[in-house]
Coordinates of C-alpha atoms in Angstrom, one line a residue:
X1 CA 144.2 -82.3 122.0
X2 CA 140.8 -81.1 123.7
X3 CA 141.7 -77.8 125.0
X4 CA 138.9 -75.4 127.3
X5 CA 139.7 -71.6 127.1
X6 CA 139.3 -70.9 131.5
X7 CA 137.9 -67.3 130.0
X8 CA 134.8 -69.4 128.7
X9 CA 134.4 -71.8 131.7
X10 CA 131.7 -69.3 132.8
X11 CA 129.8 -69.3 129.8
X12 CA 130.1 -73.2 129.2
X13 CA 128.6 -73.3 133.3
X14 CA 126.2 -71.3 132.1
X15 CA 125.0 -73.2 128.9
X16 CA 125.0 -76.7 130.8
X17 CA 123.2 -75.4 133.5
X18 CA 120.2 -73.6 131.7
X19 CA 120.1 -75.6 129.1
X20 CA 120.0 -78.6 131.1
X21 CA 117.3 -77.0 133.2
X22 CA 115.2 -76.0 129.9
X23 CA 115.6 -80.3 129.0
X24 CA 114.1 -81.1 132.3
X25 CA 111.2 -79.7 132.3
X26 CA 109.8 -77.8 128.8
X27 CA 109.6 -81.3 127.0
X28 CA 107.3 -82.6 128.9
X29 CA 105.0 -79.9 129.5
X30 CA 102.7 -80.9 127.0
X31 CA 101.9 -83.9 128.7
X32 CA 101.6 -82.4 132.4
X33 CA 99.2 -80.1 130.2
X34 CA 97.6 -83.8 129.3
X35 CA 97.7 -84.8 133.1
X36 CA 96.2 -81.6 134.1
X37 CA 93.2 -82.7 131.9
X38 CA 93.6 -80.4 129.2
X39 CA 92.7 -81.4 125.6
X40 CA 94.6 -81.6 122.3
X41 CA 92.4 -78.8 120.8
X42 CA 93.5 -76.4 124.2
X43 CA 97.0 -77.8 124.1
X44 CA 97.3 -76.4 120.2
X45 CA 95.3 -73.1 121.4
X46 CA 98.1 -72.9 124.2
X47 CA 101.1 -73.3 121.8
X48 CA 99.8 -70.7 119.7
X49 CA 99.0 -68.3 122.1
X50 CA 102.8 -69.0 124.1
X51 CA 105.1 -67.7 121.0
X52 CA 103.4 -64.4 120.9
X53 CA 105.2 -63.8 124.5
X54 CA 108.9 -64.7 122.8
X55 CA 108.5 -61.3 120.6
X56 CA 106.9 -59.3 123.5
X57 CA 108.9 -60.8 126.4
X58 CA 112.4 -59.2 125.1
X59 CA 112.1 -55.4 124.2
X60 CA 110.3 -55.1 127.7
X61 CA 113.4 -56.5 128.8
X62 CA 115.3 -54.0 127.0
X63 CA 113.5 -51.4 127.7
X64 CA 113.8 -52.3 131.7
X65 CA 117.6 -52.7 131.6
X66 CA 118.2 -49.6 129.5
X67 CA 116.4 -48.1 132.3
X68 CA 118.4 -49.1 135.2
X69 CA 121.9 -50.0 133.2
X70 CA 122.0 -53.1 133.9
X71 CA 121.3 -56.1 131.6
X72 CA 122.5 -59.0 134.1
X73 CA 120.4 -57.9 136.8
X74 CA 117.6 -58.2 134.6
X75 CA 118.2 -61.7 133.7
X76 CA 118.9 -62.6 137.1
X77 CA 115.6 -61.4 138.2
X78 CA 113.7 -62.9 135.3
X79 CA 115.5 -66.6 136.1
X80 CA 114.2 -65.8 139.4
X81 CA 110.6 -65.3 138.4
X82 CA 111.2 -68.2 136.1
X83 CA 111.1 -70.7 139.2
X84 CA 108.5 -69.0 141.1
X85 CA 106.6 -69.4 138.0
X86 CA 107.2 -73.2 137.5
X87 CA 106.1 -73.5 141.0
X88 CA 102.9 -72.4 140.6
X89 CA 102.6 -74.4 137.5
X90 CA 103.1 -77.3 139.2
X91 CA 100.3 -76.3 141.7
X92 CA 97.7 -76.0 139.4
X93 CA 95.1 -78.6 140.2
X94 CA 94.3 -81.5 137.7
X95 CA 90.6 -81.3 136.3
X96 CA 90.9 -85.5 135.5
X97 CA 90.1 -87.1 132.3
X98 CA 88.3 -84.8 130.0
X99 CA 86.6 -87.5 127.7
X100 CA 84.6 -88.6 130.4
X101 CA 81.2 -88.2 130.9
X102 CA 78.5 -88.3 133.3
X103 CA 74.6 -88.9 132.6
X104 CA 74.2 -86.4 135.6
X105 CA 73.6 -82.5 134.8
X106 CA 74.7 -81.2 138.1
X107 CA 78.1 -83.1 138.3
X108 CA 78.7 -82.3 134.5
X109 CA 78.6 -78.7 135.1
X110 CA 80.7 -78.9 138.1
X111 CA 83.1 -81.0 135.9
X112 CA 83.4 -78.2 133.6
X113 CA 83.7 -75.7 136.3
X114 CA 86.4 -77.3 137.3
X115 CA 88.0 -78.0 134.0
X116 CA 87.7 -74.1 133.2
X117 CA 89.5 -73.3 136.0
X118 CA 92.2 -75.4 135.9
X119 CA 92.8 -74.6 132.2
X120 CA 92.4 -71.0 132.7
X121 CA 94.8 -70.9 135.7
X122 CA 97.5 -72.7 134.1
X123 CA 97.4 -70.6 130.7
X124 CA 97.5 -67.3 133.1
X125 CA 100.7 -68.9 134.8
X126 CA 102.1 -70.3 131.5
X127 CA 102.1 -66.9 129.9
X128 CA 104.0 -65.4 132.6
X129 CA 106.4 -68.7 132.3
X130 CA 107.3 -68.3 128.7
X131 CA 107.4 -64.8 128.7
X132 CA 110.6 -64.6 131.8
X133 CA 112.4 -67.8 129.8
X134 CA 112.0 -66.4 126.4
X135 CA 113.8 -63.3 127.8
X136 CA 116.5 -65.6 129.8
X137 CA 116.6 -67.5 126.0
X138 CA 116.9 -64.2 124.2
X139 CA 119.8 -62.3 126.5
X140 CA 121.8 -66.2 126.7
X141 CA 121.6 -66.5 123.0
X142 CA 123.1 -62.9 122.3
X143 CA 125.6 -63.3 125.1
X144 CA 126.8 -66.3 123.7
X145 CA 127.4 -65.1 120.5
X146 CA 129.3 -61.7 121.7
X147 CA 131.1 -63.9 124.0
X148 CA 132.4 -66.7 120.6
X149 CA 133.4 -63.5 119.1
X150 CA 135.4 -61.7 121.5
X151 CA 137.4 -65.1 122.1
X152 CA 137.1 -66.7 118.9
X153 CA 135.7 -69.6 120.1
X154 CA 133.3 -71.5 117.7
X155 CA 129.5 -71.3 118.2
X156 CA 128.8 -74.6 117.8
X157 CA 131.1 -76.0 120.1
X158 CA 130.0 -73.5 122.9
X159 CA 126.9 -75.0 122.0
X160 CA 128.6 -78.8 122.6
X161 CA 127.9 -78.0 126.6
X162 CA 124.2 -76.7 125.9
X163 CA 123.5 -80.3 124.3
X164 CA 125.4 -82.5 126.8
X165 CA 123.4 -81.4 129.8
X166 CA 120.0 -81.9 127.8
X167 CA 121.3 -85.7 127.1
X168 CA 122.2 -85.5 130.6
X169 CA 119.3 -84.3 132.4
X170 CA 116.1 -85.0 130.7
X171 CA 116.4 -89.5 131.3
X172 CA 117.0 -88.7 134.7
X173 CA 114.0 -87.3 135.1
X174 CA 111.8 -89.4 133.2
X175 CA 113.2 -92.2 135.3
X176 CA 112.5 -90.7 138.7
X177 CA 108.7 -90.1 136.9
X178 CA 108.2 -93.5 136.1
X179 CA 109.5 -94.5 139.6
X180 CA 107.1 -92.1 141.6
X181 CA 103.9 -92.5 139.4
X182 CA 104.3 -96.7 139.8
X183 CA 100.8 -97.9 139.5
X184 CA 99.1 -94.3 139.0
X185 CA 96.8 -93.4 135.9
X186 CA 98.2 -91.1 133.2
X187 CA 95.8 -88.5 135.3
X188 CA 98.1 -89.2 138.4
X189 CA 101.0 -88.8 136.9
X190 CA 103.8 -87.4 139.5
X191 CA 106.2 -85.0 137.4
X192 CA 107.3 -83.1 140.2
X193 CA 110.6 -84.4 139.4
X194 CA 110.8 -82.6 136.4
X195 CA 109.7 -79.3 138.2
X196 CA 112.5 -79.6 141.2
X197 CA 115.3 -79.9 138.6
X198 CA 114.6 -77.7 136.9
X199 CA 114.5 -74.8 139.8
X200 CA 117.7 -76.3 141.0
X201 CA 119.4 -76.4 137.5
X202 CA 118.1 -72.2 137.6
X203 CA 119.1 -71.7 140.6
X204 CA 122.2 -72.7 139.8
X205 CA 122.3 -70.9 136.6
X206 CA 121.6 -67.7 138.6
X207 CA 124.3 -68.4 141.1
X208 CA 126.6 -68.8 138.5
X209 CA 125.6 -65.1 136.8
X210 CA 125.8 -63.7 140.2
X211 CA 129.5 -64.8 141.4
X212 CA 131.6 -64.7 138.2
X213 CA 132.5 -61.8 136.3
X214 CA 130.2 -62.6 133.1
X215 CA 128.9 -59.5 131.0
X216 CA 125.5 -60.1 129.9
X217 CA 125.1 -58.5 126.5
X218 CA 121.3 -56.8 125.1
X219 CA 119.1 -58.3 122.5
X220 CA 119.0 -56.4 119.2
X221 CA 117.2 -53.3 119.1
X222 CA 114.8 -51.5 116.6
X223 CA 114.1 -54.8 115.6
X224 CA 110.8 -53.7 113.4
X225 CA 112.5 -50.2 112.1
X226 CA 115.3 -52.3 110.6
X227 CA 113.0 -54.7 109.1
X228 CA 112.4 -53.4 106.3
X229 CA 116.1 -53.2 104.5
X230 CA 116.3 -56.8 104.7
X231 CA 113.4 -57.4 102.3
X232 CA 114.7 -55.7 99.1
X233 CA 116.9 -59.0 99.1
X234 CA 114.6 -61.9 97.4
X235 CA 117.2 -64.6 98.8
X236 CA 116.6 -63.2 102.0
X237 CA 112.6 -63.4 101.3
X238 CA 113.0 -67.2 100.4
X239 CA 115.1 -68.1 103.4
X240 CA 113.0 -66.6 105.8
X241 CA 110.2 -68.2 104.6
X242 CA 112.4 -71.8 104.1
X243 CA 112.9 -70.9 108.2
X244 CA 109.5 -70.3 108.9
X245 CA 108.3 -74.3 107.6
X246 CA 111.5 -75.2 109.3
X247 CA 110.7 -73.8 112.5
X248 CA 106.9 -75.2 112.5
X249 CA 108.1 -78.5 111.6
X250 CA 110.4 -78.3 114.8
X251 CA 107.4 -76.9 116.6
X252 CA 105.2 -79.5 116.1
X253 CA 107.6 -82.9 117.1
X254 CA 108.2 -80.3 119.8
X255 CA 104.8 -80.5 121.3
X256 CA 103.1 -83.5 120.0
X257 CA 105.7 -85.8 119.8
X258 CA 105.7 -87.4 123.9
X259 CA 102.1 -86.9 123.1
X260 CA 102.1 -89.2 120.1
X261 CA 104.2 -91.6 122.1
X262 CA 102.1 -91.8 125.4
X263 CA 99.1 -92.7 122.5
X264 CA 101.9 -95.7 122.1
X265 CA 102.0 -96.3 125.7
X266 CA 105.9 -95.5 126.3
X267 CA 107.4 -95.0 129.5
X268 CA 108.3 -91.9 131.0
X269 CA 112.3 -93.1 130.3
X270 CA 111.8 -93.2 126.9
X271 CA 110.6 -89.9 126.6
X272 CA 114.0 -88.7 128.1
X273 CA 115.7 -90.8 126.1
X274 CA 114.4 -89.4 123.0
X275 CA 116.1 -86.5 123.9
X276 CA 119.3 -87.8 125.3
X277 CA 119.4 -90.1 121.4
X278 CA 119.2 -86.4 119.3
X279 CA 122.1 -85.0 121.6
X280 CA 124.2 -87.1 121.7
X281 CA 124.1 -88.0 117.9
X282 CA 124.5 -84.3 117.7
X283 CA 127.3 -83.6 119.8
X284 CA 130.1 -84.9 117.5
X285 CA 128.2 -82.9 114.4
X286 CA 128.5 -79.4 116.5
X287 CA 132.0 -79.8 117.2
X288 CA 132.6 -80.4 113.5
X289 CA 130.1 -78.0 112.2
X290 CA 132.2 -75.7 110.8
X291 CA 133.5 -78.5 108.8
X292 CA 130.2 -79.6 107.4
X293 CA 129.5 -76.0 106.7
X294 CA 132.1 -75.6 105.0
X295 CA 132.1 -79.0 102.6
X296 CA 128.3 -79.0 102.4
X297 CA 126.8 -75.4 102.5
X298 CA 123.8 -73.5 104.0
X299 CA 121.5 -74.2 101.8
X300 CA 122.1 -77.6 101.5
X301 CA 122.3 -78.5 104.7
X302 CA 118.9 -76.9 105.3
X303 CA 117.3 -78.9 102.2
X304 CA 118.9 -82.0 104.2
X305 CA 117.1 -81.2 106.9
X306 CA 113.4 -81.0 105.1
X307 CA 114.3 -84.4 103.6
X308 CA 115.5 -85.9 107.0
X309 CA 112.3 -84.3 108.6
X310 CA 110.3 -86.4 105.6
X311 CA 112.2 -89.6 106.2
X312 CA 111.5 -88.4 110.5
X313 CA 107.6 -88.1 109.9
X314 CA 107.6 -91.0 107.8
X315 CA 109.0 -93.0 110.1
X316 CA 106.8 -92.2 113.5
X317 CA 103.8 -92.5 111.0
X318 CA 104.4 -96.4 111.0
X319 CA 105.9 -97.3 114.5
X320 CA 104.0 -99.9 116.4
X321 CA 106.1 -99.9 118.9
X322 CA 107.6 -96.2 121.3
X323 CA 110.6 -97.9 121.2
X324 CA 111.2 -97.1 117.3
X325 CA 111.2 -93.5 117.6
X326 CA 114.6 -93.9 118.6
X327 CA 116.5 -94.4 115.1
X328 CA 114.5 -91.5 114.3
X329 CA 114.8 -89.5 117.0
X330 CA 119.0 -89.6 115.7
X331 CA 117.8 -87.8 112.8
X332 CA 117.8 -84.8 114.6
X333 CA 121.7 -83.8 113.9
X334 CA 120.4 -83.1 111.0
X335 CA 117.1 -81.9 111.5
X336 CA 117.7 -79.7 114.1
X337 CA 121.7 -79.1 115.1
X338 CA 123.3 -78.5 112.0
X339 CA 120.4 -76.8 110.3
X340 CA 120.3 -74.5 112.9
X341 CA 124.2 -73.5 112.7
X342 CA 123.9 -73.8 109.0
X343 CA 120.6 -70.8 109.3
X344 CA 122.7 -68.8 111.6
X345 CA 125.5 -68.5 109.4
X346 CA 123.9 -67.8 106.3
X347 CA 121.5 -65.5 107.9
X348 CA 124.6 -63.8 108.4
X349 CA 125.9 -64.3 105.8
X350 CA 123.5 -62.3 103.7
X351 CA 122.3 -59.5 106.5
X352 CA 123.0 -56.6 105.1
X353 CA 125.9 -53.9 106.4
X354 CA 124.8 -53.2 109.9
X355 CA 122.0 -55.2 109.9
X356 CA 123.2 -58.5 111.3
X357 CA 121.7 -58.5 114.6
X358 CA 118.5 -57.8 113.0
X359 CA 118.6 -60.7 110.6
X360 CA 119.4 -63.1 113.6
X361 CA 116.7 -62.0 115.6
X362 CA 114.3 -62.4 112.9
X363 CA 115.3 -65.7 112.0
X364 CA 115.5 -67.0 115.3
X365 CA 112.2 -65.1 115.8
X366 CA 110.7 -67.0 112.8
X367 CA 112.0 -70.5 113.4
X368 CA 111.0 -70.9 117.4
X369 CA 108.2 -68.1 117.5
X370 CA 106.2 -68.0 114.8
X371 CA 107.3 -71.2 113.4
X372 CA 106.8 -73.4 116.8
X373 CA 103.2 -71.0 116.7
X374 CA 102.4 -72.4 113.4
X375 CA 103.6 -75.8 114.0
X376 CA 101.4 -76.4 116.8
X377 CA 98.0 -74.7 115.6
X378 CA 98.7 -76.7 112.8
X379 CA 99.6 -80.0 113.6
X380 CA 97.3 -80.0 116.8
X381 CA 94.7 -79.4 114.5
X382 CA 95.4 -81.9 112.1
X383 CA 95.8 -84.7 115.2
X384 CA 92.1 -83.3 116.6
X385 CA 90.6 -84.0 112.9
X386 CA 92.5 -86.9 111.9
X387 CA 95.3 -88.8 114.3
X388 CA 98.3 -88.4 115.4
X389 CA 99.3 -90.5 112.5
X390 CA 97.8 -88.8 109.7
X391 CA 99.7 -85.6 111.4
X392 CA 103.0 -86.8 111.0
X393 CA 102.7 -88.0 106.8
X394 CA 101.1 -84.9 106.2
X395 CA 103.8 -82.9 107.8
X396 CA 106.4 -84.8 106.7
X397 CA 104.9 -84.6 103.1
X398 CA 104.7 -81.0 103.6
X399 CA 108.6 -80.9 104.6
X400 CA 109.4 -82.5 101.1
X401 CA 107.3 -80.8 98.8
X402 CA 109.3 -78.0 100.5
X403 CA 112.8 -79.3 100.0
X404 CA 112.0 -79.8 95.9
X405 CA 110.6 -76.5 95.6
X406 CA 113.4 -74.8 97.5
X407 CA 116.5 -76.5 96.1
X408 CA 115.3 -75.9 92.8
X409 CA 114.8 -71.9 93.3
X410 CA 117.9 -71.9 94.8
X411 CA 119.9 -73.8 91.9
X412 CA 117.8 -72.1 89.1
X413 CA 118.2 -68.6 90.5
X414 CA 118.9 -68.0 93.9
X415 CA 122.9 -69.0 93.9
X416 CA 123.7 -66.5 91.3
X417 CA 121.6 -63.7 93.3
X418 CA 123.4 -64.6 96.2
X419 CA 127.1 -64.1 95.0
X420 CA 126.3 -60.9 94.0
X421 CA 124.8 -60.0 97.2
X422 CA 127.7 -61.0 99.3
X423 CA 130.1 -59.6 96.7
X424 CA 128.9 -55.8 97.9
X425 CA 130.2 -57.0 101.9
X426 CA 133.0 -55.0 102.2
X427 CA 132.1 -53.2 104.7
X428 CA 135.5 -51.6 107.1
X429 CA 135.4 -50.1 110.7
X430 CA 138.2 -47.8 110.9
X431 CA 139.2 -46.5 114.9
X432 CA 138.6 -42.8 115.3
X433 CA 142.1 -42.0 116.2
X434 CA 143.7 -43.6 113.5
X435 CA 141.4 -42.6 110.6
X436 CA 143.7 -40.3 108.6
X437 CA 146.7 -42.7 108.2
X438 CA 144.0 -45.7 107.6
X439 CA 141.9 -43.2 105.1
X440 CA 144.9 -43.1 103.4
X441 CA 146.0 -47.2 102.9
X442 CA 142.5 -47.5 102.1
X443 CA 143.1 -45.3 99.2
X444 CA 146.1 -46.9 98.2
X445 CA 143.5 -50.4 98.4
X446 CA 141.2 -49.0 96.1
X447 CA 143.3 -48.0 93.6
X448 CA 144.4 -51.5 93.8
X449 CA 141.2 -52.9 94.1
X450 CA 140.0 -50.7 90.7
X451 CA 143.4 -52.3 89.0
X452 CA 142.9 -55.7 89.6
X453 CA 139.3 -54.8 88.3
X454 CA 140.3 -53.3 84.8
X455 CA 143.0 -56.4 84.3
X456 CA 140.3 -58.8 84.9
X457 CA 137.4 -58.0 83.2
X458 CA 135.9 -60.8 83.1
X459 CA 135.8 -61.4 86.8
X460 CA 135.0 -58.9 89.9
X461 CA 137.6 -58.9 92.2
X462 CA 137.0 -58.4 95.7
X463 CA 139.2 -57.1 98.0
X464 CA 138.8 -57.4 101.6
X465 CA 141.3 -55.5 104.4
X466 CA 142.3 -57.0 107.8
X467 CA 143.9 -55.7 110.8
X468 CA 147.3 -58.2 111.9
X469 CA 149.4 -56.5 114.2
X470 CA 148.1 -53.1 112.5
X471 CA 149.2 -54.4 108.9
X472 CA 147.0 -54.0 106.6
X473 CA 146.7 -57.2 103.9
X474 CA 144.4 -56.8 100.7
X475 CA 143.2 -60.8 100.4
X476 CA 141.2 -60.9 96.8
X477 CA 137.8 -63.3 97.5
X478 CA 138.5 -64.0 101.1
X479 CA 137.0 -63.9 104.6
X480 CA 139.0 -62.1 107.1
X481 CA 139.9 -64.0 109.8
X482 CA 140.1 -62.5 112.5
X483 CA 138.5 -58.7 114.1
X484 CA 140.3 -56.2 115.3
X485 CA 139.5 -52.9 117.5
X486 CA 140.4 -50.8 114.6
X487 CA 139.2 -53.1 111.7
X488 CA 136.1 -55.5 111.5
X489 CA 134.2 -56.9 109.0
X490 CA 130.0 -56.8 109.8
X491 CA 129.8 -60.1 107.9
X492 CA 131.9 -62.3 110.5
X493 CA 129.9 -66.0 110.6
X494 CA 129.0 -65.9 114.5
X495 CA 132.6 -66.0 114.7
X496 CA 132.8 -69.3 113.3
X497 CA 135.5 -69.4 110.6
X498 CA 133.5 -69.9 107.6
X499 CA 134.6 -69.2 104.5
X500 CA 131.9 -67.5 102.2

């Protein structure tokens, strides 16, 4: 039976409501960029520019709330800029059809006049924009995950509420679009709908901060200092790279997509749709994402997801019709959803001791910084040089090249590295006022441990300690389950219970 911990309701309000928001209004700002007048070649310029504010945007965060003590305040107050900012983006005057041209000097100058300023403007208020939600993005995410942990609830079905309101939301407002821009040119399109839920959905996110007792937990710190322990690994070095393509695939179906499917005259609805087909095909694969995890494994769940994104490309290459992006559009479980829990686990997985938070925010970093950077200066270039078409084989081409390459370093060499590496996490917090007595079991483990070793020579035996009711258990080649005050284990799965 479905059961809802109460101590989570706040967090799950909190999910649906931003998230919802976020589904609203960021997929369909590349084509209110296209309505404003702005062209293909800008629109990739933009997307390149945009990430750059996701790795500046937090440690000024950090660096504010360490100041006053107070993390929630801060993302109350950057939630709040966040609609101000939205506002004024939806102010920004449109500068018409750019390929237009006129025989007259005097009015084409004034044309581009115009079309300067109203690109200029809106990539002034953009950056300010993406640099407030990639901090409201960067303190939800790490709440979120302290939150799982503390409760032992599972990441991905925290997550379940995140993807329900994007299903929810983002028709709605394509349908109100369609219904207000009735007769208009693409150049008069009306997507203030998009801009007024979204401010609610904020506002309501920020109401919901405000009036229940929700901590609001830091992003990492000394991101860049604690760099450079993680690259002695080279299965770290291939996965962050694997994450990297990943994350510029996403980028690009992320901002060219709608385009692509305006190109193929679609309907404002459809493009909400899109969005509501990839959740809710997702939904039943979060809930159960531990289980595919767990029967599947990282890696191959994120080779899946290159060959799904092949099959994904592929298929939008050929479509005649906007209506078959739909089938297509499914493929995102896999794509997107499960990857992403199957990255954040393994990413985990093999972070060295103390160095978890790190990993995470580089991957994450990686996948919807960089990446998304990478995907659009890329594939917007490709669509300027070639066609929208031609964008999507080569990227998809690109995605399984990828998956051959990786599967067979990984098989070859990779999976032996990678036992040995998560063989040496054992790593044990022991409570201050209890370290003599716990020194000692520890001891007693280790001679154990170094027993079990000698009588088995052939394999290394690894013994792992967790805190039950202050007994202390020695399970050979297991996770611990659970984290105590007094005893932890640094290598915990985002608190989903998967075993190594």
């Amino acid at each position: 039976m479905f059961q809802i911990n109460r101590q989570l309701v706040p967090l799950k309000l909190i999910l649906f409501f931003w998230f919802g928001a976020a589904a609203c209004l960021l997929p369909y700002m590349t084509i209110h960029m296209r309505q404003l007048g702005i062209t293909v070649e800008e629109t990739a310029f933009v997307y390149t520019v945009l990430p750059v504010t996701q790795v500046i945007g937090p440690p000024i965060a950090g660096f504010i709330a360490d100041k006053m003590g107070n993390y929630k305040l801060v993302l109350i107050i950057n939630l709040i800029l966040t609609i101000l900012s939205s506002i004024g983006i939806m102010f920004v005057p449109s500068s018409g059809d750019p390929n237009t041209t006129d025989s007259d000097k005097s009015t084409s100058d004034e044309e581009y006049a115009s079309h300067a300023f109203t690109f200029w403007l809106y990539f002034c208020i953009r950056i300010v924009f993406q640099i407030c939600v990639g901090i409201c993005f960067t303190l939800l995410d790490a709440t979120t995950l302290v939150i799982c942990e503390k409760y032992e609830s599972s990441f991905g079905k925290e997550r379940f509420w995140a993807i329900l309101s994007t299903g929810l939301f983002s028709p709605i407002c394509g349908i109100l679009i369609d219904y207000l821009s009735a007769g208009k040119d693409e150049y008069s399109t009306n997507y203030s709908p998009s801009f007024h839920f979204f401010n609610l959905l904020v506002l309501l996110t920020s109401i919901t901060l405000i009036i229940m007792n929700i901590d609001v937990s830091p992003p990492p710190k000394n991101l860049i200092k604690n760099i450079k322990p993680l690259l002695k690994s080279v299965n770290i070095w291939v996965l962050l790279i694997v994450i990297f393509i990943l994350g510029t695939l996403w980028g690009f179906v992320e901002s060219f997509l709608f385009w692509y499917l305006l190109d193929l005259k679609s309907p404002k609805y459809l493009l909400g749709l899109t969005l509501t087909t990839g959740a809710i095909i997702g939904l039943p694969f979060l809930l159960k994402s531990d289980w595919f995890v767990e029967k599947a494994g990282h890696v191959n769940l994120m080779i899946l997801a290159l060959v799904f994104y092949l099959i994904r490309f592929g298929g939008y290459s050929l479509i005649e019709s906007p209506f078959w992006c739909i089938p297509f559009e499914a493929m995102e479980a896999f794509t997107y959803h499960l990857m992403w829990c199957a990255a954040a686990t393994y990413s985990q997985k093999l972070a060295p001791e103390g160095l978890t938070a790190t990993m995470l925010g580089i991957v994450g970093g990686l996948h919807y910084g960089v990446g998304r950077a990478a995907g659009s200066m890329i594939g917007g270039s490709l669509m300027a040089i070639f066609n929208a078409r031609i964008a999507f084989r080569i990227m998809g081409i690109i995605a399984g090249v990828v998956a051959i390459i990786y599967s067979t370093i990984y098989y070859m060499y990779l999976k032996k590295d990678e036992i040995k590496l998560i063989n040496k996490k054992v790593v044990i917090k022991i409570n201050d006022s209890d370290n003599n007595d716990n020194n000692d079991m520890l001891t007693d483990v280790e001679n154990l441990k170094n027993t079990n070793t000698i009588s088995n020579s052939n394999e290394e035996t690894i013994a792992e300690i967790c805190d039950d009711n202050n007994d202390m258990h020695l399970k050979p080649k297991q996770r611990c389950d659970s984290i105590s005050s007094q005893t932890s284990v640094i290598s915990a799965n985002l608190s989903l219970s998967h075993p190594i």
